[in-house]
Amino acid sequence: MSKVLLDVKNLKLYFRTRLGPVQAVDDVSFQLREGRTLAVVGESGCGKTSLAKAILRLLPRNIHTYSGSIVFDGVDIMKFDDERFRQEIRWTKIAMVPQASMNSLNPVLRIEDQLAEPLLIHEKLTRQQAAARVAEVFKIVGLPTDFLSRYPFELSGGMRQRATIAMALASNPKLVVLDEPSSALDLLTQANLMNVLKKIKQETNTTFILITHDIGTASELADEVAVMYAGEMIEYASAEYFYTDAHHPYSQKLMASVPTLREDKELGFIPGQPPSLIKPPTGCRFAARCERRFEKCSEHPNITHMGDGSTVQCWLHDKTGEVKHA
């Protein structure tokens, strides 16, 4: 079994607002092993992107709370000051492909210059060395090297997405965070992109965190699945068990909303809307939308370790709860 590359414990990220702190990431804990892919799924606004920004310390100015432990490759990087984190961790060891990354490329700079910049700054490579590395990662993502001399507007949406992935891979990071990498692409381009990512994973043993609201797309790459809801990680399971037997009622609702090719089923939906992260409920945050809620749900649920190795935050599965099946 591969070693634990990322160990997150009790991570909190709150944003300061005039109405009170927004609890975007609230007491999240999980582990990710080297060479594995974790898919973080959930509705918009549940804290997926905030979790990624907390790990990479890409923080806005209105921070209210930023605490917990992030042990990366055996080192607690939360103890690093901002300058050390920037020089030793961000981009060189942990890289990110941001949401709407197709629009993150500078339109007036050639692709090669943009990909080479982090190599020149962080790794102090010469222009010739940087050019060789950029050409190498371009081949890895399946783009012709002659496209390096082009500007972003000369590439299609899928090509620009691959270029931003190449930029993230250029410094050989151990962990790459992909934030909604396929959300703006058509279905065929999404499928091609997933094939590229699977090839990269196999050939380079890169560890990925894939943030997405598309559970079907996540199944192509995921080894583990984490479900976020209202700032909390309410379920963490291997993809093998999650896609066949999700435990949390919210996870089951998400799976029921995914169409299948081999089964004629009525698609499910989740009534209501997520709670405010400024003043979330004191008990189970999903209770108001849950068809299986009962009296115990007015209390905040414990994290239960299931027999299949997954964890779930729900009173229906807690050994100290009064009811197992409602």
Short mmCIF file of N, CA and C in Angstrom, two decimals, residues 150-264:
data_model
loop_
_atom_site.label_atom_id
_atom_site.label_comp_id
_atom_site.label_asym_id
_atom_site.label_seq_id
_atom_site.Cartn_x
_atom_site.Cartn_y
_atom_site.Cartn_z
N ARG A 150 1.76 29.29 -30.16
CA ARG A 150 0.49 29.98 -30.41
C ARG A 150 0.02 30.75 -29.17
N TYR A 151 -0.95 31.61 -29.41
CA TYR A 151 -1.60 32.34 -28.33
C TYR A 151 -2.85 31.57 -27.89
N PRO A 152 -3.34 31.79 -26.66
CA PRO A 152 -4.49 31.02 -26.17
C PRO A 152 -5.71 31.08 -27.08
N PHE A 153 -5.99 32.23 -27.71
CA PHE A 153 -7.19 32.34 -28.54
C PHE A 153 -7.10 31.50 -29.81
N GLU A 154 -5.91 31.00 -30.12
CA GLU A 154 -5.74 30.17 -31.30
C GLU A 154 -6.00 28.69 -31.01
N LEU A 155 -6.29 28.37 -29.75
CA LEU A 155 -6.57 27.00 -29.35
C LEU A 155 -8.05 26.83 -29.03
N SER A 156 -8.55 25.63 -29.21
CA SER A 156 -9.94 25.35 -28.84
C SER A 156 -10.06 25.28 -27.32
N GLY A 157 -11.29 25.19 -26.83
CA GLY A 157 -11.51 25.12 -25.39
C GLY A 157 -10.83 23.92 -24.76
N GLY A 158 -10.96 22.75 -25.41
CA GLY A 158 -10.33 21.55 -24.87
C GLY A 158 -8.81 21.64 -24.88
N MET A 159 -8.26 22.26 -25.91
CA MET A 159 -6.81 22.43 -25.99
C MET A 159 -6.30 23.38 -24.91
N ARG A 160 -7.05 24.45 -24.67
CA ARG A 160 -6.64 25.38 -23.61
C ARG A 160 -6.70 24.69 -22.24
N GLN A 161 -7.70 23.84 -22.06
CA GLN A 161 -7.79 23.11 -20.79
C GLN A 161 -6.58 22.19 -20.61
N ARG A 162 -6.19 21.53 -21.69
CA ARG A 162 -5.01 20.66 -21.62
C ARG A 162 -3.74 21.48 -21.36
N ALA A 163 -3.69 22.68 -21.93
CA ALA A 163 -2.52 23.53 -21.73
C ALA A 163 -2.38 23.94 -20.26
N THR A 164 -3.51 24.23 -19.60
CA THR A 164 -3.44 24.60 -18.19
C THR A 164 -3.05 23.40 -17.33
N ILE A 165 -3.47 22.20 -17.72
CA ILE A 165 -3.04 20.99 -17.00
C ILE A 165 -1.54 20.79 -17.20
N ALA A 166 -1.06 21.04 -18.42
CA ALA A 166 0.38 20.94 -18.67
C ALA A 166 1.15 21.93 -17.81
N MET A 167 0.61 23.13 -17.62
CA MET A 167 1.25 24.13 -16.78
C MET A 167 1.36 23.64 -15.34
N ALA A 168 0.30 22.98 -14.86
CA ALA A 168 0.31 22.45 -13.50
C ALA A 168 1.32 21.31 -13.34
N LEU A 169 1.52 20.53 -14.42
CA LEU A 169 2.42 19.37 -14.35
C LEU A 169 3.88 19.73 -14.58
N ALA A 170 4.13 20.93 -15.06
CA ALA A 170 5.48 21.29 -15.51
C ALA A 170 6.53 21.15 -14.42
N SER A 171 6.18 21.46 -13.19
CA SER A 171 7.15 21.42 -12.09
C SER A 171 7.20 20.07 -11.38
N ASN A 172 6.57 19.06 -11.97
CA ASN A 172 6.52 17.72 -11.38
C ASN A 172 5.99 17.72 -9.95
N PRO A 173 4.82 18.33 -9.70
CA PRO A 173 4.26 18.33 -8.34
C PRO A 173 3.79 16.94 -7.95
N LYS A 174 3.80 16.67 -6.66
CA LYS A 174 3.30 15.38 -6.18
C LYS A 174 1.78 15.35 -6.13
N LEU A 175 1.16 16.52 -5.98
CA LEU A 175 -0.30 16.61 -5.88
C LEU A 175 -0.81 17.70 -6.81
N VAL A 176 -1.82 17.36 -7.59
CA VAL A 176 -2.46 18.33 -8.49
C VAL A 176 -3.94 18.40 -8.14
N VAL A 177 -4.43 19.61 -7.89
CA VAL A 177 -5.85 19.83 -7.59
C VAL A 177 -6.54 20.32 -8.86
N LEU A 178 -7.56 19.60 -9.28
CA LEU A 178 -8.31 19.94 -10.49
C LEU A 178 -9.69 20.44 -10.08
N ASP A 179 -9.95 21.73 -10.28
CA ASP A 179 -11.22 22.31 -9.87
C ASP A 179 -12.15 22.42 -11.07
N GLU A 180 -13.14 21.53 -11.13
CA GLU A 180 -14.11 21.49 -12.22
C GLU A 180 -13.42 21.55 -13.59
N PRO A 181 -12.51 20.62 -13.89
CA PRO A 181 -11.74 20.73 -15.13
C PRO A 181 -12.55 20.53 -16.40
N SER A 182 -13.72 19.91 -16.30
CA SER A 182 -14.48 19.61 -17.52
C SER A 182 -15.82 20.32 -17.59
N SER A 183 -16.07 21.27 -16.69
CA SER A 183 -17.41 21.85 -16.59
C SER A 183 -17.82 22.68 -17.80
N ALA A 184 -16.86 23.28 -18.51
CA ALA A 184 -17.20 24.15 -19.65
C ALA A 184 -16.99 23.45 -20.99
N LEU A 185 -16.84 22.13 -20.97
CA LEU A 185 -16.52 21.40 -22.19
C LEU A 185 -17.71 20.55 -22.65
N ASP A 186 -17.78 20.28 -23.95
CA ASP A 186 -18.82 19.39 -24.45
C ASP A 186 -18.49 17.95 -24.05
N LEU A 187 -19.44 17.05 -24.23
CA LEU A 187 -19.31 15.68 -23.72
C LEU A 187 -18.13 14.94 -24.34
N LEU A 188 -17.92 15.11 -25.65
CA LEU A 188 -16.82 14.42 -26.31
C LEU A 188 -15.47 14.92 -25.79
N THR A 189 -15.36 16.25 -25.62
CA THR A 189 -14.11 16.81 -25.11
C THR A 189 -13.89 16.41 -23.66
N GLN A 190 -14.98 16.31 -22.87
CA GLN A 190 -14.86 15.83 -21.49
C GLN A 190 -14.29 14.43 -21.45
N ALA A 191 -14.81 13.55 -22.33
CA ALA A 191 -14.33 12.17 -22.37
C ALA A 191 -12.85 12.11 -22.75
N ASN A 192 -12.45 12.92 -23.73
CA ASN A 192 -11.04 12.95 -24.13
C ASN A 192 -10.16 13.46 -23.00
N LEU A 193 -10.64 14.47 -22.27
CA LEU A 193 -9.87 15.01 -21.15
C LEU A 193 -9.70 13.98 -20.05
N MET A 194 -10.75 13.23 -19.75
CA MET A 194 -10.65 12.19 -18.72
C MET A 194 -9.65 11.12 -19.14
N ASN A 195 -9.62 10.79 -20.42
CA ASN A 195 -8.65 9.81 -20.91
C ASN A 195 -7.22 10.33 -20.75
N VAL A 196 -7.03 11.62 -21.00
CA VAL A 196 -5.71 12.23 -20.81
C VAL A 196 -5.29 12.15 -19.34
N LEU A 197 -6.21 12.49 -18.44
CA LEU A 197 -5.90 12.46 -17.01
C LEU A 197 -5.59 11.04 -16.53
N LYS A 198 -6.33 10.06 -17.04
CA LYS A 198 -6.05 8.67 -16.66
C LYS A 198 -4.67 8.24 -17.16
N LYS A 199 -4.31 8.68 -18.35
CA LYS A 199 -2.99 8.36 -18.89
C LYS A 199 -1.89 9.00 -18.05
N ILE A 200 -2.10 10.27 -17.66
CA ILE A 200 -1.12 10.97 -16.82
C ILE A 200 -0.95 10.24 -15.48
N LYS A 201 -2.05 9.85 -14.91
CA LYS A 201 -2.02 9.15 -13.62
C LYS A 201 -1.23 7.85 -13.71
N GLN A 202 -1.45 7.11 -14.78
CA GLN A 202 -0.76 5.83 -14.95
C GLN A 202 0.73 6.01 -15.22
N GLU A 203 1.07 7.02 -16.02
CA GLU A 203 2.46 7.17 -16.46
C GLU A 203 3.33 7.93 -15.46
N THR A 204 2.73 8.84 -14.69
CA THR A 204 3.54 9.70 -13.80
C THR A 204 3.29 9.44 -12.32
N ASN A 205 2.26 8.63 -11.99
CA ASN A 205 1.91 8.34 -10.59
C ASN A 205 1.56 9.61 -9.82
N THR A 206 1.03 10.60 -10.54
CA THR A 206 0.62 11.84 -9.90
C THR A 206 -0.63 11.61 -9.05
N THR A 207 -0.69 12.27 -7.90
CA THR A 207 -1.86 12.22 -7.02
C THR A 207 -2.77 13.39 -7.37
N PHE A 208 -4.07 13.10 -7.48
CA PHE A 208 -5.02 14.14 -7.87
C PHE A 208 -6.11 14.32 -6.82
N ILE A 209 -6.56 15.57 -6.68
CA ILE A 209 -7.84 15.87 -6.04
C ILE A 209 -8.72 16.46 -7.13
N LEU A 210 -9.79 15.77 -7.45
CA LEU A 210 -10.70 16.19 -8.52
C LEU A 210 -11.97 16.77 -7.90
N ILE A 211 -12.17 18.06 -8.08
CA ILE A 211 -13.36 18.73 -7.54
C ILE A 211 -14.38 18.83 -8.65
N THR A 212 -15.58 18.31 -8.41
CA THR A 212 -16.60 18.29 -9.45
C THR A 212 -17.98 18.11 -8.86
N HIS A 213 -18.99 18.59 -9.57
CA HIS A 213 -20.37 18.30 -9.21
C HIS A 213 -20.93 17.18 -10.10
N ASP A 214 -20.11 16.71 -11.04
CA ASP A 214 -20.52 15.67 -11.98
C ASP A 214 -20.04 14.32 -11.47
N ILE A 215 -20.91 13.60 -10.80
CA ILE A 215 -20.53 12.32 -10.19
C ILE A 215 -20.17 11.30 -11.26
N GLY A 216 -20.85 11.34 -12.40
CA GLY A 216 -20.54 10.41 -13.48
C GLY A 216 -19.13 10.60 -14.00
N THR A 217 -18.72 11.86 -14.21
CA THR A 217 -17.36 12.15 -14.66
C THR A 217 -16.34 11.73 -13.61
N ALA A 218 -16.65 11.95 -12.35
CA ALA A 218 -15.73 11.60 -11.27
C ALA A 218 -15.43 10.11 -11.25
N SER A 219 -16.39 9.29 -11.64
CA SER A 219 -16.20 7.84 -11.60
C SER A 219 -15.10 7.37 -12.55
N GLU A 220 -14.78 8.18 -13.56
CA GLU A 220 -13.76 7.80 -14.53
C GLU A 220 -12.36 7.80 -13.92
N LEU A 221 -12.16 8.62 -12.91
CA LEU A 221 -10.81 8.84 -12.41
C LEU A 221 -10.64 8.51 -10.93
N ALA A 222 -11.73 8.53 -10.17
CA ALA A 222 -11.66 8.48 -8.71
C ALA A 222 -11.28 7.11 -8.17
N ASP A 223 -10.41 7.13 -7.15
CA ASP A 223 -10.15 5.96 -6.33
C ASP A 223 -10.92 6.06 -5.02
N GLU A 224 -11.05 7.30 -4.51
CA GLU A 224 -11.85 7.60 -3.34
C GLU A 224 -12.80 8.74 -3.67
N VAL A 225 -13.90 8.80 -2.92
CA VAL A 225 -14.89 9.87 -3.11
C VAL A 225 -15.18 10.51 -1.76
N ALA A 226 -15.14 11.84 -1.73
CA ALA A 226 -15.53 12.60 -0.54
C ALA A 226 -16.74 13.45 -0.89
N VAL A 227 -17.76 13.40 -0.05
CA VAL A 227 -18.98 14.16 -0.28
C VAL A 227 -19.02 15.34 0.67
N MET A 228 -19.10 16.55 0.10
CA MET A 228 -19.19 17.77 0.90
C MET A 228 -20.64 18.24 0.93
N TYR A 229 -21.06 18.72 2.10
CA TYR A 229 -22.38 19.32 2.21
C TYR A 229 -22.33 20.40 3.28
N ALA A 230 -22.68 21.61 2.90
CA ALA A 230 -22.75 22.75 3.83
C ALA A 230 -21.47 22.91 4.63
N GLY A 231 -20.32 22.78 3.94
CA GLY A 231 -19.03 23.01 4.57
C GLY A 231 -18.43 21.81 5.27
N GLU A 232 -19.16 20.71 5.38
CA GLU A 232 -18.68 19.52 6.08
C GLU A 232 -18.44 18.38 5.10
N MET A 233 -17.51 17.49 5.43
CA MET A 233 -17.29 16.28 4.65
C MET A 233 -18.11 15.18 5.32
N ILE A 234 -19.28 14.88 4.73
CA ILE A 234 -20.23 14.00 5.40
C ILE A 234 -20.03 12.52 5.05
N GLU A 235 -19.27 12.25 4.00
CA GLU A 235 -18.95 10.84 3.67
C GLU A 235 -17.63 10.77 2.94
N TYR A 236 -16.86 9.74 3.26
CA TYR A 236 -15.57 9.48 2.60
C TYR A 236 -15.49 7.98 2.39
N ALA A 237 -15.34 7.56 1.14
CA ALA A 237 -15.36 6.13 0.85
C ALA A 237 -14.55 5.83 -0.39
N SER A 238 -14.16 4.58 -0.54
CA SER A 238 -13.52 4.17 -1.78
C SER A 238 -14.56 4.22 -2.89
N ALA A 239 -14.12 4.52 -4.10
CA ALA A 239 -15.05 4.64 -5.22
C ALA A 239 -15.80 3.33 -5.44
N GLU A 240 -15.12 2.22 -5.20
CA GLU A 240 -15.74 0.90 -5.39
C GLU A 240 -17.00 0.75 -4.56
N TYR A 241 -16.94 1.17 -3.30
CA TYR A 241 -18.09 1.04 -2.42
C TYR A 241 -19.08 2.19 -2.59
N PHE A 242 -18.57 3.39 -2.84
CA PHE A 242 -19.46 4.54 -2.93
C PHE A 242 -20.44 4.39 -4.09
N TYR A 243 -19.96 3.97 -5.24
CA TYR A 243 -20.83 3.91 -6.42
C TYR A 243 -21.79 2.73 -6.39
N THR A 244 -21.58 1.80 -5.50
CA THR A 244 -22.50 0.67 -5.37
C THR A 244 -23.33 0.72 -4.11
N ASP A 245 -22.82 1.41 -3.07
CA ASP A 245 -23.53 1.41 -1.79
C ASP A 245 -23.17 2.65 -0.98
N ALA A 246 -23.59 3.82 -1.46
CA ALA A 246 -23.36 5.06 -0.70
C ALA A 246 -24.17 5.00 0.59
N HIS A 247 -23.60 5.54 1.68
CA HIS A 247 -24.23 5.40 3.00
C HIS A 247 -25.09 6.59 3.40
N HIS A 248 -24.60 7.80 3.21
CA HIS A 248 -25.33 8.98 3.69
C HIS A 248 -26.56 9.24 2.80
N PRO A 249 -27.71 9.60 3.40
CA PRO A 249 -28.90 9.89 2.58
C PRO A 249 -28.66 10.93 1.50
N TYR A 250 -27.81 11.92 1.77
CA TYR A 250 -27.49 12.92 0.75
C TYR A 250 -26.71 12.28 -0.40
N SER A 251 -25.74 11.42 -0.08
CA SER A 251 -24.97 10.72 -1.11
C SER A 251 -25.89 9.84 -1.95
N GLN A 252 -26.83 9.17 -1.30
CA GLN A 252 -27.78 8.32 -2.02
C GLN A 252 -28.64 9.15 -2.98
N LYS A 253 -29.02 10.36 -2.54
CA LYS A 253 -29.79 11.25 -3.40
C LYS A 253 -28.97 11.70 -4.61
N LEU A 254 -27.69 12.00 -4.37
CA LEU A 254 -26.82 12.38 -5.48
C LEU A 254 -26.72 11.26 -6.50
N MET A 255 -26.53 10.04 -6.01
CA MET A 255 -26.42 8.89 -6.92
C MET A 255 -27.72 8.66 -7.67
N ALA A 256 -28.86 8.91 -7.01
CA ALA A 256 -30.16 8.70 -7.66
C ALA A 256 -30.40 9.71 -8.77
N SER A 257 -29.66 10.82 -8.76
CA SER A 257 -29.85 11.85 -9.79
C SER A 257 -29.00 11.61 -11.04
N VAL A 258 -28.18 10.56 -11.02
CA VAL A 258 -27.28 10.27 -12.13
C VAL A 258 -27.94 9.28 -13.09
N PRO A 259 -28.14 9.63 -14.37
CA PRO A 259 -28.71 8.68 -15.32
C PRO A 259 -27.74 7.56 -15.66
N THR A 260 -28.27 6.40 -16.01
CA THR A 260 -27.44 5.25 -16.37
C THR A 260 -27.84 4.74 -17.74
N LEU A 261 -26.90 4.09 -18.42
CA LEU A 261 -27.16 3.56 -19.75
C LEU A 261 -27.83 2.20 -19.71
N ARG A 262 -27.54 1.41 -18.69
CA ARG A 262 -27.99 0.02 -18.64
C ARG A 262 -29.22 -0.21 -17.77
N GLU A 263 -29.77 0.88 -17.23
CA GLU A 263 -30.91 0.72 -16.33
C GLU A 263 -31.92 1.83 -16.58
N ASP A 264 -33.16 1.45 -16.75
CA ASP A 264 -34.22 2.41 -16.94
C ASP A 264 -34.79 2.78 -15.57
#
